[in-house]
XYZ file of C-alpha atoms in Angstrom:
628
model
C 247.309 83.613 263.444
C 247.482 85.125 259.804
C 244.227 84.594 259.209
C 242.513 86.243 262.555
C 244.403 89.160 261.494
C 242.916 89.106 258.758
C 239.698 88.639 260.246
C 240.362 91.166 262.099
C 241.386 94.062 259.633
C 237.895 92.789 257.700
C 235.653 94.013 260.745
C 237.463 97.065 261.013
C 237.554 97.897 258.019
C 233.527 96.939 257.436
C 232.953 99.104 260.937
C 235.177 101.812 259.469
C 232.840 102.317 256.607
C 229.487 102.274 258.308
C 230.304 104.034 260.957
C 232.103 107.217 258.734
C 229.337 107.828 256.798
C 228.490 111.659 257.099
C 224.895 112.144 258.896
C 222.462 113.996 256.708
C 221.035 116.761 259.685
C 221.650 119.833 260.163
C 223.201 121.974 262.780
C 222.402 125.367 264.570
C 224.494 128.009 265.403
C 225.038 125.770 268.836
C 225.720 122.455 267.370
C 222.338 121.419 267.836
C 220.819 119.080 265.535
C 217.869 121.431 264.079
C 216.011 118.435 262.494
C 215.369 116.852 265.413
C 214.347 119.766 267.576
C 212.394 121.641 265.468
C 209.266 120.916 266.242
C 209.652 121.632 269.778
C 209.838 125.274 270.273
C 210.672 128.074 272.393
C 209.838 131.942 272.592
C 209.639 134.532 275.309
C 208.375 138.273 275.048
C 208.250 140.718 277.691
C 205.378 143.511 277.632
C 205.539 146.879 278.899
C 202.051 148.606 279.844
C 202.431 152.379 281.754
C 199.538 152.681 284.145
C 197.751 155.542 284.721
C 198.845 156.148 288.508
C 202.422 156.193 286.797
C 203.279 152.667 287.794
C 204.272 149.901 285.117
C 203.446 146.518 284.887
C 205.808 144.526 283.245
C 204.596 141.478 281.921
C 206.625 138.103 280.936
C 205.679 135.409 278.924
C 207.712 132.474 277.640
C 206.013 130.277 275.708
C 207.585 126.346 274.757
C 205.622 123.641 273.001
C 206.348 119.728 272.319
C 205.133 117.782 269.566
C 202.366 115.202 270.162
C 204.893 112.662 267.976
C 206.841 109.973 270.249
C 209.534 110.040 268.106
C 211.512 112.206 271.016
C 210.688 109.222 273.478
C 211.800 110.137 276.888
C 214.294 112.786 275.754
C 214.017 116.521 274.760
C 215.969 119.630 273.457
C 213.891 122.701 274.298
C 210.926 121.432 276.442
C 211.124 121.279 280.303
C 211.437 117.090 281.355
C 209.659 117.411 284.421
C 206.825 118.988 283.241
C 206.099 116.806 280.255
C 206.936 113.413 283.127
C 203.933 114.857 284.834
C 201.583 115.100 281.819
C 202.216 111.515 280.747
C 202.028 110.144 284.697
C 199.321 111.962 285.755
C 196.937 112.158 282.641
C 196.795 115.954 282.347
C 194.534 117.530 280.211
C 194.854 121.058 281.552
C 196.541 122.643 284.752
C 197.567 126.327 285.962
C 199.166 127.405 289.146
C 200.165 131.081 290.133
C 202.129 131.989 292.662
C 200.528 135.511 294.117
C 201.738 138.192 295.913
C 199.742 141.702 296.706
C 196.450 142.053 294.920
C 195.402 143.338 291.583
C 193.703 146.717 291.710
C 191.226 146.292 289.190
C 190.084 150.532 289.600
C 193.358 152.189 288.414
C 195.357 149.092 286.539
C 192.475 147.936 284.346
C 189.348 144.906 284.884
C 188.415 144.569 281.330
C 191.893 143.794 279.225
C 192.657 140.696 278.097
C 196.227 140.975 280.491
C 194.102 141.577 283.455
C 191.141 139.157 282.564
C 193.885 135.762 281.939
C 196.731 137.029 284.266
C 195.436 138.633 287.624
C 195.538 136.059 290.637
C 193.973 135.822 294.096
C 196.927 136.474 296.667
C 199.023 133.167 297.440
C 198.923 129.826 295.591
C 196.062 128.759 293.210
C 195.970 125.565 291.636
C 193.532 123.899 289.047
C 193.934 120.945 287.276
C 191.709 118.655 284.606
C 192.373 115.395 284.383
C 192.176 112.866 281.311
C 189.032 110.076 281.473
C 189.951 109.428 284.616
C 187.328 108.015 287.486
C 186.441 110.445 290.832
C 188.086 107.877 293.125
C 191.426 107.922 290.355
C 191.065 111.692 290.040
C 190.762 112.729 294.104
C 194.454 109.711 294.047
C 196.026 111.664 291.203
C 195.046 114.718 292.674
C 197.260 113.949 295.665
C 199.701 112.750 293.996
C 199.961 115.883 291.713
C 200.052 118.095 294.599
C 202.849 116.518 296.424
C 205.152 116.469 293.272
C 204.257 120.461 292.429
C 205.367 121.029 295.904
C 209.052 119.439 295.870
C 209.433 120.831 292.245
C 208.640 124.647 293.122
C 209.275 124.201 296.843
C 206.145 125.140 298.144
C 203.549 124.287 300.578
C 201.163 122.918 297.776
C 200.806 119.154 299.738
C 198.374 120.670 301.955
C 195.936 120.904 298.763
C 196.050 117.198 299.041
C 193.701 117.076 301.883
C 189.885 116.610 301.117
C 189.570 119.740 303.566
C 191.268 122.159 301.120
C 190.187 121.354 297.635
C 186.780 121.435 295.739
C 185.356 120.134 292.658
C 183.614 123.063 290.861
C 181.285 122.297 287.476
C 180.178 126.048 285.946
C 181.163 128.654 288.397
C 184.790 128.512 287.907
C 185.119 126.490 284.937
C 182.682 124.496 282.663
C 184.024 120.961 283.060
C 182.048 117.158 283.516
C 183.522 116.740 286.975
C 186.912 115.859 285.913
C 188.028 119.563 287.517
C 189.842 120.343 290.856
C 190.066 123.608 292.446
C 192.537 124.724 295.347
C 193.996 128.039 296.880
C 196.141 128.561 299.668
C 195.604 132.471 300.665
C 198.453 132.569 303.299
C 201.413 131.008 301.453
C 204.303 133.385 301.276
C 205.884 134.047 297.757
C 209.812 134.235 297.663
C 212.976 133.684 295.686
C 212.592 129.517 296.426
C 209.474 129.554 294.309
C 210.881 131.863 291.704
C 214.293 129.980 291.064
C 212.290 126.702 289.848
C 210.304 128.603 287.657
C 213.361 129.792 285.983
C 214.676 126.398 285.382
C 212.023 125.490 283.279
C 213.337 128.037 280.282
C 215.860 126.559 277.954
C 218.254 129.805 278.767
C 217.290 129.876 282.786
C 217.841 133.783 283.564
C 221.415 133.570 281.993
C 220.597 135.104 278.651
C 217.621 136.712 276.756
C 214.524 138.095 278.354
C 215.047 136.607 281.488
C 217.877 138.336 282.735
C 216.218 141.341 283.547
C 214.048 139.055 286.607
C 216.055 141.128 289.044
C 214.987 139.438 292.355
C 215.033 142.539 294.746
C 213.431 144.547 291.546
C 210.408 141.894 291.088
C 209.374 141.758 294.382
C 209.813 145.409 295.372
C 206.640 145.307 293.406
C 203.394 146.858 294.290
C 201.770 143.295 293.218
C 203.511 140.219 290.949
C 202.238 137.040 290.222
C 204.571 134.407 288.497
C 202.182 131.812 286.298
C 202.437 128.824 285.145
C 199.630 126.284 282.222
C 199.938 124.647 280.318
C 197.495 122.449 277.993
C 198.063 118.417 276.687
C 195.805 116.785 273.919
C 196.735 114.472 271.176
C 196.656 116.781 268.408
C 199.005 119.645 269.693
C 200.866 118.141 271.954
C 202.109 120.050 275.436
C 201.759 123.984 275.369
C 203.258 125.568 278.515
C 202.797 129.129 279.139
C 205.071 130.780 281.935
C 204.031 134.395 282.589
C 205.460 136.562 285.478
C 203.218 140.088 286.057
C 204.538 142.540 287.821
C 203.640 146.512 288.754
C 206.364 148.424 289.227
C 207.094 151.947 291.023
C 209.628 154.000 288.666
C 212.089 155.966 290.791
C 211.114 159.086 289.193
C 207.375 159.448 288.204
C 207.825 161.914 285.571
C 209.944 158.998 283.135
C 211.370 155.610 283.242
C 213.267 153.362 281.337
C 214.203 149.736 281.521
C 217.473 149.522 283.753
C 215.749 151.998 286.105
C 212.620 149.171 286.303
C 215.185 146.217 286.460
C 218.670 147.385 287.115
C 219.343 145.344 284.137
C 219.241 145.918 280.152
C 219.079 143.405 277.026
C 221.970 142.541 275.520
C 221.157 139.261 273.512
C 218.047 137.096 273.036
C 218.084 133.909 274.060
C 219.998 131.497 271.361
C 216.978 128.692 271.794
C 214.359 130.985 271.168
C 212.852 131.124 268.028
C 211.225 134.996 268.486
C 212.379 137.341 271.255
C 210.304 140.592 271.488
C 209.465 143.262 273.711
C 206.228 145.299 273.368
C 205.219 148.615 274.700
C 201.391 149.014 274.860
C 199.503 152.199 274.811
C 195.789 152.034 275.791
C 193.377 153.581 273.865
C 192.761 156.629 275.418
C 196.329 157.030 276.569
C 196.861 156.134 272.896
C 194.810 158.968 271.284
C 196.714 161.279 272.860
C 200.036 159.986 273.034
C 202.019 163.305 272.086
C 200.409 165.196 274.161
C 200.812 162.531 277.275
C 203.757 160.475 277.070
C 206.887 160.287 274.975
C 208.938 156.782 273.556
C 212.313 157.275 273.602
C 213.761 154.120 271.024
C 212.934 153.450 267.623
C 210.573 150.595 267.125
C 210.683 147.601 264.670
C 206.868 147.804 263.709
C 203.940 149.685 265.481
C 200.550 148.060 265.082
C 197.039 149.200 266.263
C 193.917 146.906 267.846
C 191.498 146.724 265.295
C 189.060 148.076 268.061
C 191.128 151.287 268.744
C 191.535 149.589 272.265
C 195.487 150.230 272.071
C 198.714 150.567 270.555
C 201.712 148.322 270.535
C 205.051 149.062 269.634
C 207.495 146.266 269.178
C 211.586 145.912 269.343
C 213.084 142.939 268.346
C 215.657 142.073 270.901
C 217.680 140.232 267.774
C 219.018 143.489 266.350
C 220.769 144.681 269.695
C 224.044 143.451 271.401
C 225.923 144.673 274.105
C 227.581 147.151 272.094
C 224.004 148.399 271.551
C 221.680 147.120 274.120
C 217.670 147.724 274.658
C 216.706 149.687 277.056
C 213.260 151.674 275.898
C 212.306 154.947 277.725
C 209.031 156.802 278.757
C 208.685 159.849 279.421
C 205.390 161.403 280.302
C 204.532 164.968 279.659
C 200.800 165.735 281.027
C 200.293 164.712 284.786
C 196.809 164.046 284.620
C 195.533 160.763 286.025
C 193.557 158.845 283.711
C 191.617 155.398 283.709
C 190.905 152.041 281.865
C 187.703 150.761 280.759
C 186.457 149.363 283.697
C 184.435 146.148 284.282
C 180.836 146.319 284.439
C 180.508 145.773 288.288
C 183.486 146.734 290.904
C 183.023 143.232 293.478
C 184.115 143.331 296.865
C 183.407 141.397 299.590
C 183.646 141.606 303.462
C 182.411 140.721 306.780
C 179.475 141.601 309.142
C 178.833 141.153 312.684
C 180.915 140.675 315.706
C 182.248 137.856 318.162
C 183.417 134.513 318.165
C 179.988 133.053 317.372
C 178.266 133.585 314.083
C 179.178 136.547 311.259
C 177.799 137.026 307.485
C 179.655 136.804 304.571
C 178.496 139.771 302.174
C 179.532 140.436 298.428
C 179.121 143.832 296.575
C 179.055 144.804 293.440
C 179.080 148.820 292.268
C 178.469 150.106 289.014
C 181.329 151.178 286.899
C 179.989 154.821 286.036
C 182.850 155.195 282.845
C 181.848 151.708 281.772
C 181.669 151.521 278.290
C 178.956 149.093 276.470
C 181.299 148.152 273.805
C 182.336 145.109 275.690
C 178.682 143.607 275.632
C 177.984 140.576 273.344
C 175.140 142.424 271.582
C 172.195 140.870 273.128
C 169.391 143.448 273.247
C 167.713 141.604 276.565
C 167.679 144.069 280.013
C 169.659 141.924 282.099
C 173.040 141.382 282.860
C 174.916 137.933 284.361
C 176.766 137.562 287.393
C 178.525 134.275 288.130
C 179.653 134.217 291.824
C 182.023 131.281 292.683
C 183.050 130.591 296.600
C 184.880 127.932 298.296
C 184.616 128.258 302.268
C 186.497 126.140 304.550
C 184.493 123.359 306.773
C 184.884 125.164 310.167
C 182.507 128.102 308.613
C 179.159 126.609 308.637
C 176.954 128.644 306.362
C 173.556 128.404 306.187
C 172.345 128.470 302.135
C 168.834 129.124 303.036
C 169.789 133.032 304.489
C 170.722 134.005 301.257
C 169.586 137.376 300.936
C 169.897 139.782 297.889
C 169.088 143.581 297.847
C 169.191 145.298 294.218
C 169.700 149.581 294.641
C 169.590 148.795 298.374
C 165.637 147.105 297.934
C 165.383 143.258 299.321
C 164.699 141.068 296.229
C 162.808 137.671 296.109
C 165.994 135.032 295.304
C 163.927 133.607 292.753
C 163.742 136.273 290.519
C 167.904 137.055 290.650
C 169.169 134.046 291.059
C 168.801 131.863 287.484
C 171.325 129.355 288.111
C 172.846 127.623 291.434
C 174.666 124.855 292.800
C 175.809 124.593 295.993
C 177.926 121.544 297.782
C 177.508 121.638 301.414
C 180.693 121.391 303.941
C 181.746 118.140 305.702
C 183.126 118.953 309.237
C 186.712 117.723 308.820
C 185.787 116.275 305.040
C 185.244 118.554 302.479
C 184.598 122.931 302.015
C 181.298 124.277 301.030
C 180.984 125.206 297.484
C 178.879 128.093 296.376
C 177.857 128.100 292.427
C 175.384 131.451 291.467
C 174.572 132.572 288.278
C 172.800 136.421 289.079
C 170.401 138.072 286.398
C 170.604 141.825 287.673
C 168.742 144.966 285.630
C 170.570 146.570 283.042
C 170.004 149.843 284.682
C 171.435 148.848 288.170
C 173.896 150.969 290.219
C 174.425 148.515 293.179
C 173.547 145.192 294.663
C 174.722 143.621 297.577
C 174.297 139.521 298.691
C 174.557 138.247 302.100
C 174.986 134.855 303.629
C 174.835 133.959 307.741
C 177.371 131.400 309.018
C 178.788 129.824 312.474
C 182.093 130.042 313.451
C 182.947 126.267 314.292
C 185.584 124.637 317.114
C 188.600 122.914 316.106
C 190.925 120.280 318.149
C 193.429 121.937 319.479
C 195.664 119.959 316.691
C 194.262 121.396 313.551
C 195.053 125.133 314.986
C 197.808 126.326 312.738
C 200.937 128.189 314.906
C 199.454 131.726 314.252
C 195.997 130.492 315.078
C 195.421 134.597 316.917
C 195.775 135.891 313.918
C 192.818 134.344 311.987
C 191.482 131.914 309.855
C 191.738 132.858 305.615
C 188.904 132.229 303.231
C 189.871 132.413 300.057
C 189.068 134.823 297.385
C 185.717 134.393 295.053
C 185.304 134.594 291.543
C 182.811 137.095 290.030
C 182.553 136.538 286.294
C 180.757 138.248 283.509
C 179.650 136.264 281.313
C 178.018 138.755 278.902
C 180.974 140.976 278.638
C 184.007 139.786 276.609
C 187.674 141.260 276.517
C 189.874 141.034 273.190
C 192.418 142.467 271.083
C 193.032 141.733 267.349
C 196.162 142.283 266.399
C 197.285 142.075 262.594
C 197.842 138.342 261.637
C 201.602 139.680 260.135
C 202.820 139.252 264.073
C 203.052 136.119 264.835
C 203.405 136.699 268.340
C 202.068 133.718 271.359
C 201.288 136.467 273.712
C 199.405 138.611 270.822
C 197.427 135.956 269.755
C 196.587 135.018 273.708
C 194.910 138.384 273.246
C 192.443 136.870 270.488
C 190.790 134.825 271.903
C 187.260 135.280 273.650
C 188.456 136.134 277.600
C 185.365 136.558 279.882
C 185.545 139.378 282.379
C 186.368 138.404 285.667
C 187.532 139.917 289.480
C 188.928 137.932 292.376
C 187.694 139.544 295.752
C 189.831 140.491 298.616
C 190.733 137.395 300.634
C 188.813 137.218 304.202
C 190.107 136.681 307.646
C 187.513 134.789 309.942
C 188.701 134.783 314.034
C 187.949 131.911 315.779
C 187.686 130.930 319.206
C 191.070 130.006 320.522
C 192.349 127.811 323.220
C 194.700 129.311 326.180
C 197.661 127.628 324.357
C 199.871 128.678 327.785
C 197.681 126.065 329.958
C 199.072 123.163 328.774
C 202.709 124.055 329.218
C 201.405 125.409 333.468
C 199.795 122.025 333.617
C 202.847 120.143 332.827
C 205.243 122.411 334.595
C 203.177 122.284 337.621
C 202.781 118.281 337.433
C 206.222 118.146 336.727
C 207.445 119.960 339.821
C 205.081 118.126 342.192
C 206.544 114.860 340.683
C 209.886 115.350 341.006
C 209.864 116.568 344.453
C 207.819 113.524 345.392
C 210.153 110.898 343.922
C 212.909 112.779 344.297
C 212.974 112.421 348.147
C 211.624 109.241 348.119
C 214.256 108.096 346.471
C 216.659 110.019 348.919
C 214.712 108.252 351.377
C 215.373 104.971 350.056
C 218.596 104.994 348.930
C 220.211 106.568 351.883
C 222.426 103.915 354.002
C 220.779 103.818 357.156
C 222.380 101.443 358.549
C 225.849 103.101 359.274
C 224.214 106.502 360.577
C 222.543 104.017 363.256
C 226.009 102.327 364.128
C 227.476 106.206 364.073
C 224.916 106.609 366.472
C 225.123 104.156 368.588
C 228.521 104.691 369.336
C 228.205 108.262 370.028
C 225.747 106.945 372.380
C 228.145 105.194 374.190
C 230.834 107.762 374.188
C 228.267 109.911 375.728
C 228.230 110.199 379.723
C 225.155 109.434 381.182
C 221.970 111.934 382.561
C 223.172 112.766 386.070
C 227.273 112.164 385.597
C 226.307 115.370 382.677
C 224.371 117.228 385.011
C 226.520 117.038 387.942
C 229.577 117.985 385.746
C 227.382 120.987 384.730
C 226.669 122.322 387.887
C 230.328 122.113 389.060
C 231.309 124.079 385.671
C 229.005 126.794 386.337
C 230.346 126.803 390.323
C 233.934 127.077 388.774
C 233.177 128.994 386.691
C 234.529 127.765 383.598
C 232.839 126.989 380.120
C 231.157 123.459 379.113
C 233.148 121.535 376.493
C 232.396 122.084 372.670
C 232.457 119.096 371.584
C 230.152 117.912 374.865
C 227.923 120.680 374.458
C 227.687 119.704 370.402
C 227.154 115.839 371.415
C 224.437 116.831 373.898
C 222.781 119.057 371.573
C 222.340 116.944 368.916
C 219.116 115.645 368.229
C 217.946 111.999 367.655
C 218.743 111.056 363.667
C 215.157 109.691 362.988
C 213.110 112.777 363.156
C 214.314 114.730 360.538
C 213.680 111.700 357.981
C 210.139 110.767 359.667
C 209.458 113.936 359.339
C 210.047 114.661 355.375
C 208.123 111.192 354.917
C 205.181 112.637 356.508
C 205.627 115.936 355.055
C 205.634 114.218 351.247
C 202.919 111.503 351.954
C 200.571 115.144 353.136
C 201.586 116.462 350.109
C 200.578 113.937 347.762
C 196.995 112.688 349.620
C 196.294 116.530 349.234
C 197.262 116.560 345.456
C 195.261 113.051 344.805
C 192.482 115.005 346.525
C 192.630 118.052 344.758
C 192.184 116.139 341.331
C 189.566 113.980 342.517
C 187.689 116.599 343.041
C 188.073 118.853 340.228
């Protein structure tokens, strides 16, 4: 017994030792081991932009990266789980979905910034994801797949991109890829608080503390236009980069100045603890920045105020670190001239629309007006006379175009296709398989003011199953894609900021407008005749079986013995007729309850005749159908 005390004590003690040895890390202000999570890491910025109609867009972006290392296994500090589950199951190379509501004016907001080139969306959901050496049968699978899981995690309708009907498989027009692309949009879906609230969950901090608190739900989406963002990019090197932007243009209260708790209702009080930078910009454009004493006022003291190195604009910057809640952040504008002014404008103002009438056959027609205050500094500096348009268009199956009636008129003059169009590849539609796919790359005179491209179609039928519940109301096609390819949008910033969203600004962002979204009618059903039908049948059936089985279930038996013995009780022909005459003789009134027994008809004829009555009925209804 002595001894396996001893024992005992030995283990303990050994255990003791090991076990109480300090651990060489070290810890945050949270308790958080540093030296493990330190390579993953977090930072969000907001950006404030007035426009010239006196809105402001306010513009998000949260930024959180993961090591390539496995050293973190399945487990991490900082970066969302779900998100990096998906890279890793689904072989992910590159992915971005936005959730759109409203529509970016590209005339009085800006076309040619790097914030409108990366971060204005088509209205409703858009989805595009590149896949890792991955075969087309294993990529249309994981495509699926993909879809399905987006929709439970931001509650969405994004399963119905799963169907073969509603995704494409672009190679230059949208994106330059080797077929391992996939393209989706869903024009109708509604944006709401369901979609936002998983977004949210994907920051470290949530909308509890930092930048995020001032997403004030009925503030955000009050908006004239918002589109919450989210990509993010997986290779071996850098690991998982996932940028989550929310753009929103807001309508101050009073048009004359602004400030942040009249935008958001809200003010900053902390940063986030996580993040590693927390900043909030204010950019000036160029021409609003020129004359920025003369236009607009900043009311706040900023940290550091840097310029684009091509006089494009002016950003002022506040580090959220240096305020608390006994002195929070809240920046104000006030402007001072009311004159309306403009952003550089993209080369061509797109729009598209329909022509023709009836439930038959329509066009499809693009157009694209020259920006008059267009400024050539945005041109690569190639001194050839032409400029390139790259037109991407996904149609749905049920609108058969016809390729071959492409038609394209340059200053309102019919041109031969083959001397506009340099580069095309189109993917015809599969009725109930696959969308058309249009692929154009344009070569247009420098000197152009307007061109206009048309395409002729058929309005197809659907089974009455495929019509959605507000089939009246139309059919959506969703926005196209008209890219510059010539003209390039950048900022560069000083390399002292090391700011994500700054340096987003860097890099080489083509020019590029989404077109209004188009609503096809199609020929409808009566939906109301099938509900008459079955009412009608309905009624006809039940009355038929219903006194059949009256008919048969009734005890006939015991009415005939009833009968029968009121038969019996009953005097006979002339005993009844001689007691009649004597009555009227005397007098005196015939007996009710004779004069009930004698009228009283036989019981059979009321029940031959309903059989009669019902077998009419139904040889007429029989008949009736036969016929028609």
């Amino acid at each position: 017994m002595a001894s396996q005390m001893l024992l005992s004590l030995l283990v303990f003690y050994f255990y003791s030792f090991h076990l109480a040895r300090p651990i060489h890390c070290s810890l945050g202000s949270n308790g958080i081991d540093t030296a493990s999570v330190s390579k993953e890491e977090f930072s969000e910025e907001l950006l404030l932009k007035p426009l010239p109609d006196r809105k402001v867009l306010a513009h998000f972006h949260f930024t959180s990266t993961s090591p390539p290392s496995a050293s973190n296994g399945r487990h991490h500090h900082l970066f969302p789980k779900s998100i990096a589950q998906l890279v890793k199951k689904y072989k992910i190379k590159e992915l971005e979905l936005s959730f759109t509501q409203g529509r970016w004016n590209y005339d009085r907001w800006g076309a040619s910034d790097p914030l409108s080139t990366r971060n204005a969306k088509p209205p409703g959901v858009e989805l595009w994801a590149r896949f890792d050496v991955l075969t087309k049968e294993e990529i249309d699978t994981t495509w699926g797949n993909l879809t399905n899981s987006l929709s439970g995690l931001f509650c969405a309708s994004i399963n119905f991109l799963e169907s073969s009907t509603s995704h494409s498989t672009p190679l230059w027009g949208f994106l330059p890829n080797n077929g391992d692309l996939r393209y989706g949009a869903l024009p109708r879906e509604a944006v709401c608080t369901e979609n936002l609230t998983p977004w949210l969950k994907l920051l470290p901090c949530r909308d509890k503390a930092g930048i995020a608190t001032l997403l004030d739900r009925p503030s955000i989406y009050r908006g004239h236009y918002h589109s919450q963002r989210l990509k993010l990019r997986s290779d071996r090197l850098n690991g998982i980069v996932i940028e989550q932007t929310l753009s929103a243009v807001l309508q101050p209260s009073d048009r004359t100045s602004w400030s942040m708790y009249q935008l958001f209702k809200k003010i900053i009080t902390e940063k986030c603890a996580l993040a590693k930078s927390s900043r909030v910009f204010v950019e000036i454009e160029g021409n609003l920045g020129s004359k920025n004493e003369n236009i607009l006022e900043l009311v706040g003291e900023a940290d550091m105020v840097v310029n684009d190195q091509n006089g494009h604009s002016t950003i002022y910057q506040y580090n959220v670190e240096r305020y608390s809640e006994h002195e929070p952040l809240d920046i104000m504008v006030n402007w001072r001239d009311p004159l309306q002014l403009s952003f550089l404008q993209a080369p061509f103002h797109a729009s598209r629309f329909l022509m023709g009438s009836g439930n038959e056959r329509g066009s499809i027609a693009i157009s694209l007006q020259s920006a008059r205050n267009f400024t050539k500094g945005l041109y690569d500096g190639s001194n050839n006379c032409f400029t390139k348009v790259v037109v991407f268009q996904v149609v749905p199956w049920y609108v058969k175009v016809y390729y071959h009636t492409l038609r394209i008129y340059v200053d309102g003059e019919i041109r031969d296709t083959k001397d506009v169009v340099e580069k095309i590849n189109i993917t015809p539609s599969e009725d109930k398989v696959s969308p058309g796919t249009l692929e154009m790359m344009l070569r247009f005179p420098c000197g152009m003011i307007s061109a206009a491209l048309t395409l002729d179609f058929d309005k197809g039928f659907l089974h009455i199953d495929e019509y959605p519940p507000d089939a009246n109301q139309g059919f959506d096609i969703p926005s196209a894609l008209v890219s510059f390819p010539d003209f390039i949008s950048s900022r560069i910033y000083p390399d002292s900021i090391s700011s994500p969203l700054l340096h987003s600004y860097k890099g080489r962002n083509v020019v590029k407008s989404y077109t209004e979204v188009l609503l096809v009618p199609l020929t409808t059903p009566d939906f109301s005749m099938p509900y008459n039908v079955i009412t009608f049948t309905c009624t006809v059936l039940a009355l038929y079986f219903g006194s059949m089985i009256n008919v048969l279930r009734r005890r006939i038996s015991e009415e005939e013995r009833l009968a029968k013995s009121n038969d019996k009780r009953r005097p006979g022909f002339i005993p009844l007729l001689i007691s009649r005459i004597t009555n009227k003789i005397r007098g005196r009134k015939e007996d009710l309850a004779d004069q009930s027994q004698s009228s009283q008809p036989l019981l059979g004829h009321k029940v031959i005749f309903k059989v009669v009555l019902i077998a009419v009925v139904a040889t007429l209804w029989h008949y009736f159908l036969n016929t028609s």
